[in-house]
mmCIF file of C-alpha atoms in Angstrom:
data_model
loop_
_atom_site.group_PDB
_atom_site.id
_atom_site.type_symbol
_atom_site.label_atom_id
_atom_site.label_comp_id
_atom_site.label_asym_id
_atom_site.label_seq_id
_atom_site.Cartn_x
_atom_site.Cartn_y
_atom_site.Cartn_z
ATOM 1 C CA UNK A 7 10.950 21.823 11.977
ATOM 2 C CA UNK A 8 7.812 20.791 10.053
ATOM 3 C CA UNK A 9 7.284 17.058 9.638
ATOM 4 C CA UNK A 10 8.595 15.673 6.320
ATOM 5 C CA UNK A 11 9.929 19.086 5.270
ATOM 6 C CA UNK A 12 13.720 19.483 4.912
ATOM 7 C CA UNK A 13 14.308 16.597 7.307
ATOM 8 C CA UNK A 14 16.901 13.837 7.339
ATOM 9 C CA UNK A 15 15.050 10.536 7.067
ATOM 10 C CA UNK A 16 16.588 7.106 7.549
ATOM 11 C CA UNK A 17 14.448 4.585 5.652
ATOM 12 C CA UNK A 18 15.296 0.977 6.545
ATOM 13 C CA UNK A 19 14.504 -1.520 3.784
ATOM 14 C CA UNK A 20 14.607 -5.341 3.599
ATOM 15 C CA UNK A 21 15.400 -4.981 -0.125
ATOM 16 C CA UNK A 22 18.376 -3.198 -1.748
ATOM 17 C CA UNK A 23 17.903 -0.109 -3.877
ATOM 18 C CA UNK A 24 18.629 -2.083 -7.042
ATOM 19 C CA UNK A 25 15.623 -4.325 -6.369
ATOM 20 C CA UNK A 26 12.533 -3.736 -8.531
ATOM 21 C CA UNK A 27 11.064 -0.612 -6.982
ATOM 22 C CA UNK A 28 8.306 -1.407 -4.492
ATOM 23 C CA UNK A 29 6.841 0.428 -1.500
ATOM 24 C CA UNK A 30 10.108 1.226 0.279
ATOM 25 C CA UNK A 31 11.697 2.705 -2.816
ATOM 26 C CA UNK A 32 8.619 4.708 -3.747
ATOM 27 C CA UNK A 33 8.286 6.195 -0.270
ATOM 28 C CA UNK A 34 11.952 7.231 -0.433
ATOM 29 C CA UNK A 35 11.420 8.890 -3.811
ATOM 30 C CA UNK A 36 8.290 10.727 -2.650
ATOM 31 C CA UNK A 37 9.938 11.942 0.554
ATOM 32 C CA UNK A 38 12.934 13.250 -1.419
ATOM 33 C CA UNK A 39 10.590 15.074 -3.806
ATOM 34 C CA UNK A 40 9.319 16.991 -0.777
ATOM 35 C CA UNK A 41 12.769 18.358 -0.044
ATOM 36 C CA UNK A 42 13.879 15.787 2.512
ATOM 37 C CA UNK A 43 17.242 14.025 2.487
ATOM 38 C CA UNK A 44 16.578 10.281 2.507
ATOM 39 C CA UNK A 45 19.147 7.698 3.564
ATOM 40 C CA UNK A 46 18.012 4.326 2.205
ATOM 41 C CA UNK A 47 19.542 1.684 4.472
ATOM 42 C CA UNK A 48 19.957 -1.552 2.507
ATOM 43 C CA UNK A 49 20.193 -5.090 3.929
ATOM 44 C CA UNK A 50 23.660 -6.184 5.103
ATOM 45 C CA UNK A 51 26.064 -6.799 2.233
ATOM 46 C CA UNK A 52 29.122 -9.001 2.913
ATOM 47 C CA UNK A 53 30.624 -7.702 -0.361
ATOM 48 C CA UNK A 54 30.407 -4.027 0.594
ATOM 49 C CA UNK A 55 33.915 -2.618 -0.128
ATOM 50 C CA UNK A 56 33.855 -0.433 2.993
ATOM 51 C CA UNK A 57 32.489 -0.971 6.470
ATOM 52 C CA UNK A 58 29.677 1.480 5.654
ATOM 53 C CA UNK A 59 29.232 3.247 2.343
ATOM 54 C CA UNK A 60 26.881 6.191 1.634
ATOM 55 C CA UNK A 61 26.268 7.079 -2.027
ATOM 56 C CA UNK A 62 23.874 9.517 -3.740
ATOM 57 C CA UNK A 63 21.347 8.062 -6.188
ATOM 58 C CA UNK A 64 21.913 10.026 -9.399
ATOM 59 C CA UNK A 65 18.370 9.629 -10.778
ATOM 60 C CA UNK A 66 16.714 10.834 -7.579
ATOM 61 C CA UNK A 67 18.262 13.928 -5.973
ATOM 62 C CA UNK A 68 17.985 13.755 -2.222
ATOM 63 C CA UNK A 69 18.125 9.951 -2.018
ATOM 64 C CA UNK A 70 21.292 8.235 -0.768
ATOM 65 C CA UNK A 71 21.908 4.514 -0.415
ATOM 66 C CA UNK A 72 23.579 3.232 2.737
ATOM 67 C CA UNK A 73 25.358 -0.119 2.394
ATOM 68 C CA UNK A 74 27.162 -1.858 5.202
ATOM 69 C CA UNK A 75 29.272 -4.940 5.738
ATOM 70 C CA UNK A 76 28.141 -6.933 8.810
ATOM 71 C CA UNK A 77 30.625 -6.988 11.677
ATOM 72 C CA UNK A 78 29.538 -10.398 12.995
ATOM 73 C CA UNK A 79 27.676 -13.512 11.767
ATOM 74 C CA UNK A 80 24.028 -12.557 11.313
ATOM 75 C CA UNK A 81 23.016 -16.184 11.800
ATOM 76 C CA UNK A 82 23.098 -15.310 15.515
ATOM 77 C CA UNK A 83 19.637 -13.777 15.223
ATOM 78 C CA UNK A 84 18.176 -17.255 14.812
ATOM 79 C CA UNK A 85 19.986 -18.745 17.818
ATOM 80 C CA UNK A 86 21.007 -16.097 20.375
ATOM 81 C CA UNK A 87 18.655 -13.149 19.855
ATOM 82 C CA UNK A 88 19.673 -11.110 22.970
ATOM 83 C CA UNK A 89 23.333 -11.237 21.930
ATOM 84 C CA UNK A 90 22.400 -10.397 18.356
ATOM 85 C CA UNK A 91 20.472 -7.312 19.517
ATOM 86 C CA UNK A 92 23.435 -6.069 21.589
ATOM 87 C CA UNK A 93 25.786 -6.483 18.657
ATOM 88 C CA UNK A 94 23.311 -4.740 16.351
ATOM 89 C CA UNK A 95 23.402 -1.651 18.577
ATOM 90 C CA UNK A 96 27.142 -1.474 17.850
ATOM 91 C CA UNK A 97 26.389 -1.907 14.147
ATOM 92 C CA UNK A 98 23.881 0.959 14.333
ATOM 93 C CA UNK A 99 26.458 3.301 15.897
ATOM 94 C CA UNK A 100 28.857 2.469 13.085
ATOM 95 C CA UNK A 101 26.178 3.212 10.473
ATOM 96 C CA UNK A 102 25.257 6.527 12.094
ATOM 97 C CA UNK A 103 28.903 7.660 12.158
ATOM 98 C CA UNK A 104 29.044 7.232 8.377
ATOM 99 C CA UNK A 105 25.883 9.266 7.699
ATOM 100 C CA UNK A 106 26.893 12.937 7.487
ATOM 101 C CA UNK A 107 23.721 14.379 9.033
ATOM 102 C CA UNK A 108 21.812 13.720 12.252
ATOM 103 C CA UNK A 109 18.673 11.665 11.679
ATOM 104 C CA UNK A 110 15.285 13.326 12.307
ATOM 105 C CA UNK A 111 12.967 10.440 11.347
ATOM 106 C CA UNK A 112 13.560 6.678 11.407
ATOM 107 C CA UNK A 113 11.133 4.830 9.118
ATOM 108 C CA UNK A 114 11.583 1.053 9.154
ATOM 109 C CA UNK A 115 10.025 -1.556 6.867
ATOM 110 C CA UNK A 116 12.473 -4.133 8.248
ATOM 111 C CA UNK A 117 11.323 -6.407 11.091
ATOM 112 C CA UNK A 118 14.101 -9.001 11.388
ATOM 113 C CA UNK A 119 17.285 -7.069 12.108
ATOM 114 C CA UNK A 120 16.688 -3.938 14.180
ATOM 115 C CA UNK A 121 14.787 -4.530 17.419
ATOM 116 C CA UNK A 122 15.295 -1.010 18.819
ATOM 117 C CA UNK A 123 14.426 1.822 16.428
ATOM 118 C CA UNK A 124 15.221 4.402 19.126
ATOM 119 C CA UNK A 125 18.883 3.382 18.826
ATOM 120 C CA UNK A 126 19.025 5.358 15.562
ATOM 121 C CA UNK A 127 18.173 8.606 17.340
ATOM 122 C CA UNK A 128 15.749 11.029 15.756
ATOM 123 C CA UNK A 129 12.562 12.508 17.137
ATOM 124 C CA UNK A 130 10.160 10.167 15.298
ATOM 125 C CA UNK A 131 10.321 6.376 14.856
ATOM 126 C CA UNK A 132 7.901 4.730 12.400
ATOM 127 C CA UNK A 133 7.458 0.962 12.114
ATOM 128 C CA UNK A 134 5.846 0.020 8.786
ATOM 129 C CA UNK A 135 5.678 -3.757 8.179
ATOM 130 C CA UNK A 136 3.986 -4.737 4.908
ATOM 131 C CA UNK A 137 4.359 -8.513 5.284
ATOM 132 C CA UNK A 138 2.988 -10.935 7.895
ATOM 133 C CA UNK A 139 4.841 -11.187 11.198
ATOM 134 C CA UNK A 140 5.360 -14.729 12.448
ATOM 135 C CA UNK A 141 7.747 -14.290 15.416
ATOM 136 C CA UNK A 142 7.323 -12.383 18.713
ATOM 137 C CA UNK A 143 10.596 -10.484 18.207
ATOM 138 C CA UNK A 144 9.228 -9.103 14.927
ATOM 139 C CA UNK A 145 6.103 -7.762 16.637
ATOM 140 C CA UNK A 146 8.158 -6.347 19.516
ATOM 141 C CA UNK A 147 9.935 -3.900 17.180
ATOM 142 C CA UNK A 148 6.768 -1.798 17.595
ATOM 143 C CA UNK A 149 7.651 -1.190 21.271
ATOM 144 C CA UNK A 150 10.488 1.077 20.129
ATOM 145 C CA UNK A 151 8.285 2.976 17.640
ATOM 146 C CA UNK A 152 6.112 6.043 18.102
ATOM 147 C CA UNK A 153 3.570 4.778 15.597
ATOM 148 C CA UNK A 154 2.875 1.700 13.468
ATOM 149 C CA UNK A 155 1.450 1.605 9.949
ATOM 150 C CA UNK A 156 0.613 -1.450 7.886
ATOM 151 C CA UNK A 157 -1.243 -2.492 4.760
ATOM 152 C CA UNK A 158 -3.904 -4.647 6.394
ATOM 153 C CA UNK A 159 -5.993 -4.873 9.539
ATOM 154 C CA UNK A 160 -4.835 -8.493 9.797
ATOM 155 C CA UNK A 161 -1.212 -7.437 10.239
ATOM 156 C CA UNK A 162 -2.204 -4.571 12.557
ATOM 157 C CA UNK A 163 -3.954 -7.073 14.833
ATOM 158 C CA UNK A 164 -0.470 -8.302 15.818
ATOM 159 C CA UNK A 165 0.030 -5.034 17.736
ATOM 160 C CA UNK A 166 -3.216 -4.903 19.710
ATOM 161 C CA UNK A 167 -1.387 -5.514 23.015
ATOM 162 C CA UNK A 168 1.627 -3.285 22.328
ATOM 163 C CA UNK A 169 0.012 0.044 23.234
ATOM 164 C CA UNK A 170 1.453 1.979 20.293
ATOM 165 C CA UNK A 171 -0.863 3.915 17.908
ATOM 166 C CA UNK A 172 -1.389 1.765 14.810
ATOM 167 C CA UNK A 173 -3.185 2.607 11.560
ATOM 168 C CA UNK A 174 -4.024 1.062 8.216
ATOM 169 C CA UNK A 175 -2.344 2.625 5.180
ATOM 170 C CA UNK A 176 -2.941 0.789 1.912
ATOM 171 C CA UNK A 177 -0.214 -0.108 -0.536
ATOM 172 C CA UNK A 178 0.628 2.706 -2.937
ATOM 173 C CA UNK A 179 0.578 3.431 -6.648
ATOM 174 C CA UNK A 180 3.792 4.860 -8.075
ATOM 175 C CA UNK A 181 3.838 7.927 -10.306
ATOM 176 C CA UNK A 182 4.584 5.766 -13.360
ATOM 177 C CA UNK A 183 1.166 4.123 -13.034
ATOM 178 C CA UNK A 184 -0.684 7.195 -11.738
ATOM 179 C CA UNK A 185 0.446 9.411 -14.611
ATOM 180 C CA UNK A 186 -0.875 6.943 -17.181
ATOM 181 C CA UNK A 187 -4.106 6.511 -15.235
ATOM 182 C CA UNK A 188 -4.681 10.263 -15.248
ATOM 183 C CA UNK A 189 -4.120 10.248 -19.009
ATOM 184 C CA UNK A 190 -7.054 7.823 -19.467
ATOM 185 C CA UNK A 191 -5.252 5.796 -22.123
ATOM 186 C CA UNK A 192 -7.708 2.904 -22.172
ATOM 187 C CA UNK A 193 -7.878 1.080 -25.520
ATOM 188 C CA UNK A 194 -10.159 -1.766 -24.337
ATOM 189 C CA UNK A 195 -9.942 -4.970 -26.366
ATOM 190 C CA UNK A 196 -7.182 -4.607 -28.928
ATOM 191 C CA UNK A 197 -8.083 -4.057 -32.558
ATOM 192 C CA UNK A 198 -7.060 -7.612 -33.426
ATOM 193 C CA UNK A 199 -9.882 -8.947 -31.253
ATOM 194 C CA UNK A 200 -7.565 -10.998 -29.015
ATOM 195 C CA UNK A 201 -8.492 -11.028 -25.318
ATOM 196 C CA UNK A 202 -5.439 -10.452 -23.132
ATOM 197 C CA UNK A 203 -4.995 -11.533 -19.508
ATOM 198 C CA UNK A 204 -2.058 -10.360 -17.407
ATOM 199 C CA UNK A 205 -0.162 -11.401 -14.292
ATOM 200 C CA UNK A 206 2.706 -9.423 -12.723
ATOM 201 C CA UNK A 207 4.725 -10.950 -9.906
ATOM 202 C CA UNK A 208 7.507 -13.315 -8.975
ATOM 203 C CA UNK A 209 6.732 -16.670 -10.606
ATOM 204 C CA UNK A 210 9.147 -18.280 -8.134
ATOM 205 C CA UNK A 211 7.441 -16.901 -5.026
ATOM 206 C CA UNK A 212 6.654 -19.978 -2.894
ATOM 207 C CA UNK A 213 2.998 -19.105 -2.043
ATOM 208 C CA UNK A 214 2.085 -18.523 -5.704
ATOM 209 C CA UNK A 215 -0.724 -20.933 -6.616
ATOM 210 C CA UNK A 216 0.889 -22.246 -9.769
ATOM 211 C CA UNK A 217 -1.647 -25.080 -10.124
ATOM 212 C CA UNK A 218 -4.530 -22.599 -10.451
ATOM 213 C CA UNK A 219 -2.638 -20.394 -12.918
ATOM 214 C CA UNK A 220 -1.781 -23.461 -14.981
ATOM 215 C CA UNK A 221 -5.465 -24.425 -15.209
ATOM 216 C CA UNK A 222 -6.389 -20.893 -16.235
ATOM 217 C CA UNK A 223 -3.924 -20.992 -19.113
ATOM 218 C CA UNK A 224 -4.833 -24.533 -20.143
ATOM 219 C CA UNK A 225 -8.594 -23.904 -20.224
ATOM 220 C CA UNK A 226 -8.399 -20.715 -22.291
ATOM 221 C CA UNK A 227 -6.286 -21.517 -25.377
ATOM 222 C CA UNK A 228 -7.761 -18.607 -27.372
ATOM 223 C CA UNK A 229 -6.805 -16.066 -24.698
ATOM 224 C CA UNK A 230 -3.325 -14.500 -24.676
ATOM 225 C CA UNK A 231 -1.701 -14.636 -21.210
ATOM 226 C CA UNK A 232 1.220 -12.320 -20.405
ATOM 227 C CA UNK A 233 3.414 -12.881 -17.346
ATOM 228 C CA UNK A 234 5.822 -10.269 -15.989
ATOM 229 C CA UNK A 235 8.292 -10.978 -13.203
ATOM 230 C CA UNK A 236 11.292 -13.099 -12.152
ATOM 231 C CA UNK A 237 11.334 -16.721 -13.313
ATOM 232 C CA UNK A 238 13.604 -18.010 -10.534
ATOM 233 C CA UNK A 239 14.426 -17.207 -6.922
ATOM 234 C CA UNK A 240 17.755 -15.778 -5.829
ATOM 235 C CA UNK A 241 19.024 -17.453 -3.726
ATOM 236 C CA UNK A 242 17.412 -20.653 -5.004
ATOM 237 C CA UNK A 243 14.578 -22.257 -3.023
ATOM 238 C CA UNK A 244 14.708 -25.828 -1.744
ATOM 239 C CA UNK A 245 15.224 -28.527 -4.359
ATOM 240 C CA UNK A 246 11.548 -29.539 -4.224
ATOM 241 C CA UNK A 247 10.271 -25.977 -4.627
ATOM 242 C CA UNK A 248 12.854 -25.195 -7.319
ATOM 243 C CA UNK A 249 11.766 -28.250 -9.322
ATOM 244 C CA UNK A 250 8.121 -27.159 -9.059
ATOM 245 C CA UNK A 251 9.003 -23.658 -10.231
ATOM 246 C CA UNK A 252 11.106 -24.941 -13.128
ATOM 247 C CA UNK A 253 8.323 -27.303 -14.197
ATOM 248 C CA UNK A 254 5.752 -24.485 -14.100
ATOM 249 C CA UNK A 255 7.949 -22.079 -16.073
ATOM 250 C CA UNK A 256 8.631 -24.868 -18.580
ATOM 251 C CA UNK A 257 4.884 -25.379 -18.967
ATOM 252 C CA UNK A 258 4.351 -21.660 -19.615
ATOM 253 C CA UNK A 259 7.141 -21.586 -22.194
ATOM 254 C CA UNK A 260 5.505 -24.472 -24.050
ATOM 255 C CA UNK A 261 2.111 -22.788 -24.392
ATOM 256 C CA UNK A 262 1.463 -20.903 -27.646
ATOM 257 C CA UNK A 263 -0.915 -18.495 -25.878
ATOM 258 C CA UNK A 264 1.632 -17.383 -23.220
ATOM 259 C CA UNK A 265 4.142 -14.502 -23.309
ATOM 260 C CA UNK A 266 6.883 -14.476 -20.657
ATOM 261 C CA UNK A 267 8.366 -10.989 -20.279
ATOM 262 C CA UNK A 268 10.608 -11.526 -17.245
ATOM 263 C CA UNK A 269 11.417 -8.592 -14.973
ATOM 264 C CA UNK A 270 10.768 -5.095 -16.299
ATOM 265 C CA UNK A 271 11.010 -1.651 -14.736
ATOM 266 C CA UNK A 272 7.960 -0.067 -13.113
ATOM 267 C CA UNK A 273 7.725 2.507 -15.910
ATOM 268 C CA UNK A 274 7.793 -0.206 -18.594
ATOM 269 C CA UNK A 275 5.266 -2.335 -16.729
ATOM 270 C CA UNK A 276 2.944 0.660 -16.341
ATOM 271 C CA UNK A 277 2.894 1.045 -20.129
ATOM 272 C CA UNK A 278 2.669 -2.632 -21.004
ATOM 273 C CA UNK A 279 -0.212 -3.606 -18.716
ATOM 274 C CA UNK A 280 -2.366 -1.011 -20.453
ATOM 275 C CA UNK A 281 -2.925 -3.580 -23.214
ATOM 276 C CA UNK A 282 -4.599 -6.078 -20.869
ATOM 277 C CA UNK A 283 -8.353 -6.706 -20.663
ATOM 278 C CA UNK A 284 -8.203 -8.653 -17.391
ATOM 279 C CA UNK A 285 -5.742 -9.558 -14.635
ATOM 280 C CA UNK A 286 -5.403 -12.672 -12.481
ATOM 281 C CA UNK A 287 -3.716 -13.453 -9.200
ATOM 282 C CA UNK A 288 -3.783 -16.481 -6.900
ATOM 283 C CA UNK A 289 -1.715 -17.111 -3.777
ATOM 284 C CA UNK A 290 -1.813 -19.747 -1.069
ATOM 285 C CA UNK A 291 -1.831 -18.596 2.559
ATOM 286 C CA UNK A 292 1.555 -18.896 4.291
ATOM 287 C CA UNK A 293 2.291 -17.698 7.836
ATOM 288 C CA UNK A 294 5.708 -16.363 6.854
ATOM 289 C CA UNK A 295 5.404 -15.434 3.204
ATOM 290 C CA UNK A 296 1.851 -14.273 2.533
ATOM 291 C CA UNK A 297 -1.330 -14.011 4.620
ATOM 292 C CA UNK A 298 -3.760 -13.074 1.794
ATOM 293 C CA UNK A 299 -4.614 -9.817 3.528
ATOM 294 C CA UNK A 300 -3.375 -7.482 0.763
ATOM 295 C CA UNK A 301 -1.252 -7.343 -2.387
ATOM 296 C CA UNK A 302 0.586 -4.336 -3.808
ATOM 297 C CA UNK A 303 -0.044 -5.520 -7.382
ATOM 298 C CA UNK A 304 -3.806 -5.086 -7.024
ATOM 299 C CA UNK A 305 -3.554 -1.295 -7.068
ATOM 300 C CA UNK A 306 -1.407 -1.418 -10.187
ATOM 301 C CA UNK A 307 -4.004 -3.624 -11.870
ATOM 302 C CA UNK A 308 -6.839 -1.363 -10.732
ATOM 303 C CA UNK A 309 -5.011 1.691 -12.105
ATOM 304 C CA UNK A 310 -5.780 0.376 -15.609
ATOM 305 C CA UNK A 311 -9.493 0.205 -14.830
ATOM 306 C CA UNK A 312 -9.661 -3.422 -15.970
ATOM 307 C CA UNK A 313 -11.290 -6.286 -14.083
ATOM 308 C CA UNK A 314 -9.210 -8.453 -11.726
ATOM 309 C CA UNK A 315 -9.911 -12.100 -10.888
ATOM 310 C CA UNK A 316 -8.222 -12.750 -7.566
ATOM 311 C CA UNK A 317 -7.894 -14.947 -4.511
ATOM 312 C CA UNK A 318 -9.990 -13.660 -1.634
ATOM 313 C CA UNK A 319 -7.993 -10.722 -0.203
ATOM 314 C CA UNK A 320 -9.319 -9.519 3.146
ATOM 315 C CA UNK A 321 -8.555 -5.817 2.594
ATOM 316 C CA UNK A 322 -10.728 -5.818 -0.536
ATOM 317 C CA UNK A 323 -13.725 -7.710 0.827
ATOM 318 C CA UNK A 324 -15.402 -4.343 1.420
ATOM 319 C CA UNK A 325 -14.577 -3.293 -2.168
ATOM 320 C CA UNK A 326 -16.300 -6.146 -3.988
ATOM 321 C CA UNK A 327 -17.222 -3.867 -6.877
ATOM 322 C CA UNK A 328 -13.547 -3.384 -7.772
ATOM 323 C CA UNK A 329 -12.540 -7.002 -8.421
ATOM 324 C CA UNK A 330 -13.958 -10.526 -8.600
ATOM 325 C CA UNK A 331 -13.092 -12.871 -5.732
ATOM 326 C CA UNK A 332 -14.468 -16.207 -4.493
ATOM 327 C CA UNK A 333 -16.801 -16.074 -1.470
ATOM 328 C CA UNK A 334 -14.220 -17.992 0.604
ATOM 329 C CA UNK A 335 -10.565 -19.032 0.505
ATOM 330 C CA UNK A 336 -11.094 -21.849 -2.011
ATOM 331 C CA UNK A 337 -9.033 -20.853 -5.058
ATOM 332 C CA UNK A 338 -10.030 -23.984 -6.979
ATOM 333 C CA UNK A 339 -13.009 -22.011 -8.322
ATOM 334 C CA UNK A 340 -10.827 -19.295 -9.851
ATOM 335 C CA UNK A 341 -10.478 -20.903 -13.324
ATOM 336 C CA UNK A 342 -14.285 -21.034 -13.594
ATOM 337 C CA UNK A 343 -14.558 -17.489 -12.271
ATOM 338 C CA UNK A 344 -12.087 -16.337 -14.919
ATOM 339 C CA UNK A 345 -14.014 -18.150 -17.660
ATOM 340 C CA UNK A 346 -17.238 -16.451 -16.563
ATOM 341 C CA UNK A 347 -15.507 -13.060 -16.417
ATOM 342 C CA UNK A 348 -14.076 -13.394 -19.930
ATOM 343 C CA UNK A 349 -17.522 -14.089 -21.369
ATOM 344 C CA UNK A 350 -18.809 -10.909 -19.682
ATOM 345 C CA UNK A 351 -15.940 -8.470 -20.243
ATOM 346 C CA UNK A 352 -18.247 -5.764 -21.540
ATOM 347 C CA UNK A 353 -20.119 -5.919 -18.235
ATOM 348 C CA UNK A 354 -17.110 -5.995 -15.913
ATOM 349 C CA UNK A 355 -15.123 -3.467 -17.948
ATOM 350 C CA UNK A 356 -17.990 -1.033 -18.391
ATOM 351 C CA UNK A 357 -16.853 2.592 -18.413
ATOM 352 C CA UNK A 358 -18.347 3.512 -15.050
ATOM 353 C CA UNK A 359 -16.753 0.494 -13.322
ATOM 354 C CA UNK A 360 -13.370 1.217 -14.905
ATOM 355 C CA UNK A 361 -13.609 4.779 -13.621
ATOM 356 C CA UNK A 362 -14.297 3.500 -10.093
ATOM 357 C CA UNK A 363 -11.174 1.342 -10.209
ATOM 358 C CA UNK A 364 -8.987 4.159 -11.551
ATOM 359 C CA UNK A 365 -10.226 6.651 -8.961
ATOM 360 C CA UNK A 366 -9.598 4.128 -6.185
ATOM 361 C CA UNK A 367 -6.029 3.653 -7.428
ATOM 362 C CA UNK A 368 -5.445 7.409 -7.713
ATOM 363 C CA UNK A 369 -6.626 7.835 -4.127
ATOM 364 C CA UNK A 370 -3.733 5.581 -3.101
ATOM 365 C CA UNK A 371 -0.738 7.215 -4.741
ATOM 366 C CA UNK A 372 2.400 7.439 -2.628
ATOM 367 C CA UNK A 373 1.845 11.189 -2.487
ATOM 368 C CA UNK A 374 -1.562 10.580 -0.878
ATOM 369 C CA UNK A 375 -0.157 7.935 1.469
ATOM 370 C CA UNK A 376 2.603 10.247 2.737
ATOM 371 C CA UNK A 377 -0.041 12.918 3.358
ATOM 372 C CA UNK A 378 -2.121 10.401 5.332
ATOM 373 C CA UNK A 379 0.870 9.267 7.370
ATOM 374 C CA UNK A 380 1.809 12.864 8.121
ATOM 375 C CA UNK A 381 -1.748 13.582 9.293
ATOM 376 C CA UNK A 382 -1.721 10.536 11.606
ATOM 377 C CA UNK A 383 1.636 11.522 13.088
ATOM 378 C CA UNK A 384 0.427 15.065 13.708
ATOM 379 C CA UNK A 385 -2.619 13.636 15.456
ATOM 380 C CA UNK A 386 -0.369 11.589 17.741
ATOM 381 C CA UNK A 387 1.654 14.741 18.444
ATOM 382 C CA UNK A 388 -1.479 16.710 19.337
ATOM 383 C CA UNK A 389 -2.586 13.956 21.716
ATOM 384 C CA UNK A 390 0.770 14.117 23.468
ATOM 385 C CA UNK A 391 2.003 10.594 22.761
ATOM 386 C CA UNK A 392 4.886 11.682 20.548
ATOM 387 C CA UNK A 393 7.765 13.591 22.103
#
């Protein structure tokens, strides 16, 4: 059977299907478009009405969600990991009994729950972490994989001693953004002359550098800032973090030059960010939450062609022409960098530079990323490392 053609693929996700669609969801959709049957395994759900439930996703033929109710307290993974792993093998057998077809490919984005990807069966096991790994047991998932992919060389460095083939695959651009990019709908500064700056992301995400974003807004009262994304964490963060988030959101609400849009679908966001002239992003480094090595939002910003003022992101250091970053990890200079960028928008949003950004984004669609992953897997097969 040809790889990724009419196969049964189990895609293991740390987020449920009803989450805002990110990489895991978009890979599932792309794989189903190619004629595969995709089983999207969600995180454990104590409220699942059955032990394991498999349901088709009406909007995406070929995609099925798999929900399961945990059989034992998952808190064990923090205290007695060997016991947790043994119990998880039982949980895996229960999940596989509920899936009506044998699995050909296991593709896991999850690094906390399933230590042995081979336990799912199948001829190919892919480990694809897109967030930093902070515990040895997370890295060791790769020992049960045939190949590892990740979105940064920094994350891939975690696997240098594992002995499993590992490759960089950038984040992807969904079809909602790519289709608009191909249409070249680029109005530039709006007819009313207002300069618009955008940010898309979870405003409650702990590593978000809210102090820097606040200064950006405060120092540019004539610029319209638009924020898309959740305004609170679920479940709530610690009391101290929650108070900081609430204070920041309250500040944004009080500013006449700020629009808070909350969470929107990918298709709506793809349309709405077209009106922006510039984008900003700033995150603090955090060993568990964010390592500043990549960000999936950058490709969505670049798909518009517009300039991005960002924290220093290691994956993009070699693409300095695409966005504006500080020379080091000091984000305190970002408000000044934004001010300089806004006075030179004609320069940084020149047609030829916008085209470079759009072409870079279009070279990283999920269609292109699946093709790249397929090519890497076939290479491993040719070299005899993959059974």
